[in-house]
Tab-separated table of C-alpha atoms and ligand atoms in Angstrom:
chain	number	residue	atom	x	y	z
L	1239	MET	CA	123.872	76.940	-173.557
L	1240	MET	CA	121.068	74.935	-175.081
L	1241	ASP	CA	119.286	75.563	-178.302
L	1242	GLY	CA	115.638	74.694	-178.735
L	1243	ASN	CA	116.332	71.289	-180.231
L	1244	GLU	CA	118.414	70.149	-177.306
L	1245	GLU	CA	115.692	71.269	-174.892
L	1246	GLU	CA	113.227	69.133	-176.799
L	1247	ALA	CA	115.616	66.242	-176.579
L	1248	VAL	CA	115.727	66.586	-172.771
L	1249	THR	CA	111.938	66.832	-172.603
L	1250	ASP	CA	111.497	63.549	-174.439
L	1251	ARG	CA	113.895	61.732	-172.182
L	1252	THR	CA	113.092	59.751	-169.128
L	1253	MET	CA	114.936	60.037	-165.861
L	1254	GLN	CA	115.746	57.930	-162.845
L	1255	ALA	CA	114.039	58.732	-159.557
L	1256	TRP	CA	114.050	57.004	-156.185
L	1257	ALA	CA	110.529	56.760	-154.783
L	1258	VAL	CA	108.777	55.371	-151.695
L	1259	ASP	CA	107.131	52.127	-152.753
L	1260	VAL	CA	105.901	50.308	-149.641
L	1261	PRO	CA	106.724	52.362	-146.516
L	1262	GLY	CA	108.338	50.233	-143.833
L	1263	PRO	CA	111.457	49.707	-141.726
L	1264	ILE	CA	114.470	50.987	-143.611
L	1265	GLY	CA	115.935	47.470	-143.611
L	1266	THR	CA	113.151	46.476	-146.036
L	1267	ARG	CA	114.505	48.984	-148.604
L	1268	PRO	CA	111.303	51.023	-149.003
L	1269	LEU	CA	112.821	53.198	-151.744
L	1270	THR	CA	112.730	51.830	-155.242
L	1271	ARG	CA	114.234	53.145	-158.461
L	1272	VAL	CA	111.641	54.230	-161.001
L	1273	GLU	CA	111.819	55.483	-164.561
L	1274	ARG	CA	109.870	58.713	-165.065
L	1275	ALA	CA	109.362	61.270	-167.783
L	1276	VAL	CA	111.572	64.286	-167.130
L	1277	PRO	CA	109.036	66.722	-165.565
L	1278	GLU	CA	107.899	69.820	-167.425
L	1279	PRO	CA	107.866	73.113	-165.493
L	1280	GLY	CA	104.406	74.691	-165.252
L	1281	PRO	CA	103.677	78.422	-165.232
L	1282	GLY	CA	105.895	80.192	-162.705
L	1283	GLN	CA	108.044	77.102	-162.260
L	1284	VAL	CA	111.542	76.139	-163.255
L	1285	ARG	CA	112.978	72.724	-163.866
L	1286	VAL	CA	116.146	71.926	-161.919
L	1287	ARG	CA	118.712	69.373	-162.925
L	1288	VAL	CA	119.714	67.910	-159.574
L	1289	SER	CA	123.342	68.003	-158.569
L	1290	VAL	CA	123.013	66.758	-154.985
L	1291	CYS	CA	120.243	66.187	-152.468
L	1292	GLY	CA	120.792	66.129	-148.721
L	1293	VAL	CA	119.292	63.309	-146.672
L	1294	CYS	CA	117.077	64.557	-143.852
L	1295	ARG	CA	115.500	62.632	-140.991
L	1296	THR	CA	112.101	63.594	-142.418
L	1297	ASP	CA	112.937	61.479	-145.493
L	1298	LEU	CA	113.494	58.547	-143.158
L	1299	HIS	CA	110.130	59.182	-141.456
L	1300	LEU	CA	108.505	59.198	-144.904
L	1301	ALA	CA	110.235	56.015	-146.080
L	1302	GLU	CA	109.321	54.202	-142.869
L	1303	GLY	CA	105.713	55.426	-142.897
L	1304	ASP	CA	105.880	57.558	-139.716
L	1305	LEU	CA	105.053	60.441	-142.003
L	1306	THR	CA	102.320	59.164	-144.311
L	1307	PRO	CA	103.193	59.537	-147.994
L	1308	THR	CA	100.562	61.684	-149.723
L	1309	ARG	CA	100.600	59.268	-152.663
L	1310	HIS	CA	102.241	56.083	-153.858
L	1311	LEU	CA	105.766	56.416	-155.276
L	1312	VAL	CA	106.376	59.940	-154.047
L	1313	VAL	CA	110.007	61.015	-154.459
L	1314	PRO	CA	111.596	62.288	-151.196
L	1315	GLY	CA	114.288	64.925	-150.846
L	1316	HIS	CA	114.089	68.591	-149.855
L	1317	GLU	CA	117.710	69.718	-149.573
L	1318	VAL	CA	118.262	69.967	-153.290
L	1319	VAL	CA	121.066	71.836	-155.014
L	1320	GLY	CA	121.012	71.902	-158.791
L	1321	VAL	CA	121.000	73.963	-161.935
L	1322	VAL	CA	118.000	75.539	-163.649
L	1323	ASP	CA	117.659	73.948	-167.071
L	1324	ARG	CA	114.203	74.991	-168.281
L	1325	LEU	CA	111.773	77.804	-167.525
L	1326	GLY	CA	107.992	77.511	-167.315
L	1327	ASP	CA	105.686	80.131	-168.812
L	1328	GLY	CA	106.175	83.502	-167.182
L	1329	SER	CA	109.187	82.440	-165.131
L	1330	ALA	CA	111.813	85.178	-165.126
L	1331	ARG	CA	113.574	85.068	-161.767
L	1332	PHE	CA	116.284	82.671	-162.913
L	1333	ALA	CA	118.061	81.916	-166.157
L	1334	PRO	CA	119.043	78.474	-167.445
L	1335	GLY	CA	122.399	77.623	-165.859
L	1336	ASP	CA	121.702	79.376	-162.549
L	1337	ARG	CA	122.448	77.345	-159.450
L	1338	VAL	CA	119.509	77.139	-157.048
L	1339	GLY	CA	118.436	75.384	-153.866
L	1340	VAL	CA	115.064	73.683	-153.433
L	1341	PRO	CA	113.868	73.476	-149.802
L	1342	TRP	CA	111.047	71.814	-147.836
L	1343	LEU	CA	108.614	74.729	-148.231
L	1344	ALA	CA	107.401	74.331	-151.814
L	1345	HIS	CA	104.264	76.449	-151.878
L	1346	THR	CA	102.045	78.602	-149.680
L	1347	CYS	CA	98.564	79.833	-150.564
L	1348	GLY	CA	99.366	83.536	-150.311
L	1349	VAL	CA	95.807	84.433	-149.271
L	1350	CYS	CA	95.143	82.908	-145.835
L	1351	ARG	CA	95.397	85.182	-142.792
L	1352	TYR	CA	98.844	83.816	-141.904
L	1353	CYS	CA	100.289	84.327	-145.378
L	1354	VAL	CA	98.832	87.831	-145.525
L	1355	ALA	CA	100.407	88.631	-142.150
L	1356	GLY	CA	103.872	87.501	-143.301
L	1357	ARG	CA	103.663	84.251	-141.318
L	1358	GLU	CA	103.599	81.854	-144.240
L	1359	ASN	CA	105.230	79.132	-142.126
L	1360	LEU	CA	101.752	78.781	-140.570
L	1361	CYS	CA	99.920	78.734	-143.953
L	1362	LEU	CA	96.666	76.763	-143.895
L	1363	ASP	CA	97.320	75.198	-147.299
L	1364	PRO	CA	101.055	74.684	-147.753
L	1365	ARG	CA	102.820	72.142	-149.948
L	1366	PHE	CA	106.139	70.538	-149.199
L	1367	THR	CA	108.923	69.272	-151.425
L	1368	GLY	CA	109.522	65.561	-151.213
L	1369	TRP	CA	106.167	64.902	-149.533
L	1370	ASP	CA	103.319	66.585	-151.425
L	1371	LEU	CA	105.498	67.172	-154.468
L	1372	ASP	CA	108.255	65.023	-155.899
L	1373	GLY	CA	111.609	65.951	-154.423
L	1374	GLY	CA	115.277	65.695	-155.158
L	1375	TYR	CA	115.979	61.935	-155.025
L	1376	ALA	CA	115.884	62.156	-158.805
L	1377	GLU	CA	117.751	63.531	-161.769
L	1378	TYR	CA	115.317	66.428	-162.199
L	1379	LEU	CA	112.516	68.141	-160.315
L	1380	VAL	CA	110.348	71.187	-160.845
L	1381	VAL	CA	109.876	74.009	-158.332
L	1382	ASP	CA	107.876	77.223	-158.074
L	1383	GLU	CA	110.602	79.743	-158.820
L	1384	ALA	CA	109.462	81.982	-155.957
L	1385	PHE	CA	110.293	79.190	-153.474
L	1386	ALA	CA	113.795	78.381	-154.737
L	1387	TYR	CA	116.863	79.960	-153.156
L	1388	VAL	CA	119.967	81.502	-154.612
L	1389	ILE	CA	122.915	79.530	-153.184
L	1390	PRO	CA	125.809	81.769	-152.093
L	1391	GLU	CA	128.978	81.130	-154.086
L	1392	ALA	CA	130.940	80.411	-150.925
L	1393	PHE	CA	129.397	76.940	-150.738
L	1394	ALA	CA	130.070	73.897	-152.867
L	1395	ASP	CA	126.922	71.954	-153.806
L	1396	GLU	CA	127.529	69.299	-151.136
L	1397	GLU	CA	128.171	71.869	-148.403
L	1398	ALA	CA	125.048	73.831	-149.306
L	1399	ALA	CA	122.602	70.898	-149.220
L	1400	PRO	CA	122.329	70.522	-145.406
L	1401	LEU	CA	121.825	74.268	-145.068
L	1402	LEU	CA	118.495	74.020	-146.895
L	1403	CYS	CA	116.583	72.182	-144.166
L	1404	ALA	CA	118.756	71.526	-141.111
L	1405	GLY	CA	120.268	74.983	-141.416
L	1406	ILE	CA	117.127	77.002	-142.035
L	1407	ILE	CA	115.075	75.279	-139.311
L	1408	GLY	CA	117.900	75.705	-136.809
L	1409	TYR	CA	118.141	79.361	-137.731
L	1410	ARG	CA	114.429	79.960	-137.208
L	1411	SER	CA	114.686	78.149	-133.866
L	1412	LEU	CA	117.539	80.430	-132.867
L	1413	ARG	CA	115.501	83.533	-133.679
L	1414	ARG	CA	112.445	82.073	-131.893
L	1415	SER	CA	114.593	81.527	-128.782
L	1416	ASN	CA	115.041	85.331	-128.475
L	1417	LEU	CA	118.717	85.031	-127.643
L	1418	PRO	CA	119.958	88.525	-126.740
L	1419	THR	CA	123.201	89.816	-128.229
L	1420	GLY	CA	126.121	88.277	-126.366
L	1421	GLY	CA	123.693	86.027	-124.484
L	1422	ARG	CA	124.013	82.526	-123.083
L	1423	LEU	CA	122.525	79.817	-125.290
L	1424	GLY	CA	121.913	76.159	-124.466
L	1425	LEU	CA	121.656	73.582	-127.262
L	1426	TYR	CA	120.039	70.276	-126.281
L	1427	GLY	CA	121.104	67.667	-128.810
L	1428	PHE	CA	123.935	68.325	-131.246
L	1429	GLY	CA	123.328	66.844	-134.686
L	1430	GLY	CA	123.293	68.431	-138.149
L	1431	SER	CA	120.914	71.271	-137.367
L	1432	ALA	CA	122.435	72.183	-133.997
L	1433	HIS	CA	126.014	72.268	-135.226
L	1434	ILE	CA	125.067	74.784	-137.925
L	1435	THR	CA	123.014	76.853	-135.459
L	1436	ALA	CA	125.915	76.886	-133.006
L	1437	GLN	CA	128.171	78.413	-135.654
L	1438	ILE	CA	125.666	81.222	-136.313
L	1439	ALA	CA	125.233	81.939	-132.587
L	1440	LEU	CA	128.992	81.896	-131.943
L	1441	ALA	CA	129.618	84.236	-134.879
L	1442	GLU	CA	127.116	86.627	-133.323
L	1443	GLY	CA	128.960	86.596	-130.001
L	1444	ALA	CA	126.895	84.134	-127.950
L	1445	ARG	CA	128.248	81.880	-125.241
L	1446	VAL	CA	127.096	78.415	-126.262
L	1447	HIS	CA	126.559	75.470	-123.914
L	1448	VAL	CA	125.930	72.113	-125.575
L	1449	LEU	CA	124.067	69.330	-123.745
L	1450	THR	CA	124.157	65.963	-125.468
L	1451	ARG	CA	124.688	62.327	-124.614
L	1452	SER	CA	127.113	61.809	-127.529
L	1453	GLU	CA	130.732	62.179	-126.492
L	1454	GLU	CA	131.751	62.676	-130.124
L	1455	ALA	CA	129.234	65.520	-130.480
L	1456	ARG	CA	130.526	67.115	-127.267
L	1457	GLU	CA	134.055	67.088	-128.693
L	1458	LEU	CA	132.837	68.639	-131.959
L	1459	ALA	CA	130.986	71.327	-129.979
L	1460	LEU	CA	134.122	72.301	-128.093
L	1461	ARG	CA	136.171	72.348	-131.315
L	1462	LEU	CA	133.628	74.720	-132.849
L	1463	GLY	CA	134.039	77.067	-129.885
L	1464	ALA	CA	131.305	76.118	-127.429
L	1465	THR	CA	131.966	77.340	-123.893
L	1466	SER	CA	130.953	74.024	-122.371
L	1467	ALA	CA	129.667	70.600	-123.364
L	1468	GLY	CA	127.869	68.320	-120.929
L	1469	GLY	CA	125.479	65.394	-120.673
L	1470	GLU	CA	121.986	65.684	-122.131
L	1471	ALA	CA	120.160	66.521	-118.885
L	1472	ASP	CA	123.069	68.062	-116.953
L	1473	PRO	CA	122.655	71.583	-115.611
L	1474	PRO	CA	124.779	73.976	-117.705
L	1475	PRO	CA	127.522	75.860	-115.823
L	1476	GLU	CA	125.569	79.139	-115.914
L	1477	PRO	CA	121.895	80.112	-116.313
L	1478	LEU	CA	120.722	80.387	-119.928
L	1479	ASP	CA	119.078	83.353	-121.641
L	1480	ALA	CA	117.789	80.999	-124.334
L	1481	ALA	CA	117.779	77.329	-125.192
L	1482	ILE	CA	116.873	75.194	-128.196
L	1483	LEU	CA	115.748	71.591	-127.888
L	1484	PHE	CA	116.902	69.695	-130.998
L	1485	ALA	CA	116.629	66.183	-129.542
L	1486	PRO	CA	113.044	64.902	-130.057
L	1487	VAL	CA	112.917	63.969	-126.377
L	1488	GLY	CA	110.108	65.433	-124.263
L	1489	THR	CA	111.757	64.427	-120.971
L	1490	LEU	CA	114.445	67.048	-121.682
L	1491	VAL	CA	111.884	69.878	-121.535
L	1492	PRO	CA	111.837	70.162	-117.702
L	1493	PRO	CA	115.648	70.258	-117.254
L	1494	ALA	CA	115.976	72.706	-120.163
L	1495	LEU	CA	113.339	75.014	-118.644
L	1496	ALA	CA	114.968	74.727	-115.229
L	1497	ALA	CA	118.283	75.790	-116.794
L	1498	LEU	CA	116.791	79.080	-118.035
L	1499	ASP	CA	117.451	82.350	-116.279
L	1500	ARG	CA	114.470	84.600	-115.474
L	1501	GLY	CA	112.781	85.712	-118.680
L	1502	GLY	CA	114.495	83.025	-120.776
L	1503	THR	CA	112.943	81.101	-123.674
L	1504	LEU	CA	113.107	77.450	-124.659
L	1505	ALA	CA	112.351	76.818	-128.353
L	1506	ILE	CA	111.551	73.288	-129.518
L	1507	ALA	CA	112.995	72.792	-132.987
L	1508	GLY	CA	111.567	69.396	-133.919
L	1509	ILE	CA	108.544	68.466	-135.974
L	1510	HIS	CA	108.022	65.600	-133.507
L	1511	LEU	CA	108.545	65.354	-129.724
L	1512	THR	CA	107.889	62.519	-127.305
L	1513	ASP	CA	105.507	63.339	-124.449
L	1514	VAL	CA	106.514	66.116	-122.086
L	1515	PRO	CA	106.305	65.050	-118.417
L	1516	PRO	CA	104.348	67.212	-115.943
L	1517	LEU	CA	105.892	70.617	-115.326
L	1518	ASN	CA	106.192	72.376	-112.000
L	1519	TYR	CA	105.042	75.943	-112.375
L	1520	GLN	CA	107.493	77.450	-109.878
L	1521	GLU	CA	110.503	75.531	-111.090
L	1522	HIS	CA	109.907	75.516	-114.847
L	1523	LEU	CA	107.730	78.450	-115.925
L	1524	PHE	CA	107.411	81.159	-113.268
L	1525	GLU	CA	109.616	84.252	-113.545
L	1526	GLU	CA	108.495	84.638	-117.135
L	1527	ARG	CA	110.210	81.641	-118.650
L	1528	SER	CA	108.690	80.859	-122.056
L	1529	LEU	CA	108.269	77.640	-123.977
L	1530	CYS	CA	107.597	77.744	-127.735
L	1531	SER	CA	107.549	75.454	-130.746
L	1532	VAL	CA	108.947	76.077	-134.220
L	1533	THR	CA	106.874	75.269	-137.288
L	1534	ALA	CA	108.547	75.189	-140.712
L	1535	ASN	CA	109.928	78.536	-141.872
L	1536	THR	CA	109.245	81.512	-144.056
L	1537	ARG	CA	111.169	82.269	-147.240
L	1538	HIS	CA	112.501	85.318	-145.432
L	1539	ASP	CA	114.079	83.038	-142.795
L	1540	GLY	CA	115.758	81.003	-145.525
L	1541	THR	CA	117.122	83.936	-147.487
L	1542	GLU	CA	118.425	85.662	-144.363
L	1543	PHE	CA	120.017	82.451	-143.073
L	1544	LEU	CA	121.839	81.620	-146.321
L	1545	GLU	CA	123.294	85.136	-146.484
L	1546	LEU	CA	124.460	84.988	-142.868
L	1547	ALA	CA	125.858	81.471	-143.259
L	1548	ALA	CA	128.030	82.701	-146.129
L	1549	ARG	CA	129.070	85.856	-144.280
L	1550	TYR	CA	129.990	83.959	-141.093
L	1551	GLY	CA	131.784	81.185	-142.960
L	1552	VAL	CA	129.543	78.389	-141.651
L	1553	ARG	CA	130.981	74.966	-142.492
L	1554	THR	CA	129.124	71.707	-142.871
L	1555	SER	CA	130.664	68.284	-143.110
L	1556	THR	CA	129.037	65.781	-145.436
L	1557	THR	CA	129.373	62.200	-146.599
L	1558	PRO	CA	128.500	61.597	-150.270
L	1559	TYR	CA	126.440	58.620	-151.445
L	1560	PRO	CA	125.566	57.823	-155.054
L	1561	MET	CA	121.810	58.292	-155.473
L	1562	ASP	CA	121.412	54.586	-156.165
L	1563	ARG	CA	122.388	53.999	-152.539
L	1564	ALA	CA	119.580	56.133	-151.067
L	1565	ASN	CA	118.308	53.182	-148.993
L	1566	GLU	CA	121.775	52.688	-147.524
L	1567	ALA	CA	122.132	56.409	-146.766
L	1568	LEU	CA	118.809	56.369	-144.897
L	1569	ALA	CA	119.774	53.162	-143.069
L	1570	ASP	CA	123.066	54.751	-142.017
L	1571	LEU	CA	121.187	57.832	-140.788
L	1572	ALA	CA	118.805	55.600	-138.814
L	1573	GLY	CA	121.761	53.755	-137.298
L	1574	ASP	CA	123.748	56.919	-136.468
L	1575	ARG	CA	126.527	55.792	-138.794
L	1576	VAL	CA	126.812	58.939	-140.942
L	1577	ASN	CA	129.756	61.229	-140.374
L	1578	GLY	CA	128.291	64.705	-140.867
L	1579	ALA	CA	125.268	64.932	-143.167
L	1580	ALA	CA	124.566	62.327	-145.855
L	1581	VAL	CA	124.261	63.844	-149.330
L	1582	LEU	CA	123.056	61.933	-152.391
L	1583	VAL	CA	124.930	62.695	-155.575
L	1584	ASN	CA	123.172	62.509	-158.932
L	1585	PRO	CA	125.334	60.235	-161.091
L	1586	THR	CA	124.433	62.350	-164.121
L	1587	ARG	CA	124.993	65.697	-162.376
L	1588	PRO	CA	125.999	68.613	-164.536
L	1589	ALA	CA	129.743	69.065	-164.814
X	2077	LIG	ZN1	114.383	68.225	-143.596
X	2078	LIG	ZN1	98.501	80.607	-146.691
């Protein structure tokens, strides 16, 4: 517990943060360590003392300039697990000491036609953690309390971090794919997001077929209980009721559509996809095959996913990096050298 004096002491302190200086190839070390005032939570916000922050491919896109930073020296990181240490005016959802997760979706307007219709993932004026707002590559960050998540006790901080982006987006993709109960699901690409999604689908009784060029990923898929694992464009051994494309590779759209049974759906999970080659209507779309994209997520998706992940015993494997080695973690992600998900650990994390 803190008394008022100690809170003041924290407020006066500065903190370390790792920010995007000059975006460029990760080998140029675009992240730089900066000294910042510990941020003050505004009305409706809480301040979070960061424990760990997962490293997402979006952070790499930001550091390399593929995703344009909204301002100089923005702090990446949107898979944040930490502890509430100060409340802004009117904040009452959490108490100091509560463990929370801070995800990509940081704010929605609440008044546009999409927000009003419960489709806040399509909000016309959203803000995102670690892009519009400073994220979790830092000792502290502030978050609108309504956009933070309760982290189920089943997960250690490190295990929970990848759930907050990779997990939630994969979960929304799964729901968008309209997989029927006990249905046949194809997963194209098998990285962090797909291996979490596979565990949810398997726990719900699906037959899962994994299509990926990585032999190591195929072995992991079979260990997790997938029915089959084949090459990235191979036909699966049976027609699919639903499929999710995780690999950002547009040339996989035609074979994935061709693998669908009548009435099946292919959901594209990525924020980015290379060009899709021409489709043949008879082969790829007729017989009511559907093709859909997935854009961000709602808070409802996130809450539902975290509860299910705990109930089903979803496991994530992670590799810790001290926060000072954020450039190395991103370089390892770019070079496919991370075993499981990279997670940055705040050297001054709460005990
Ligand atoms: Zn992400
Ligand atoms: Zn809105």
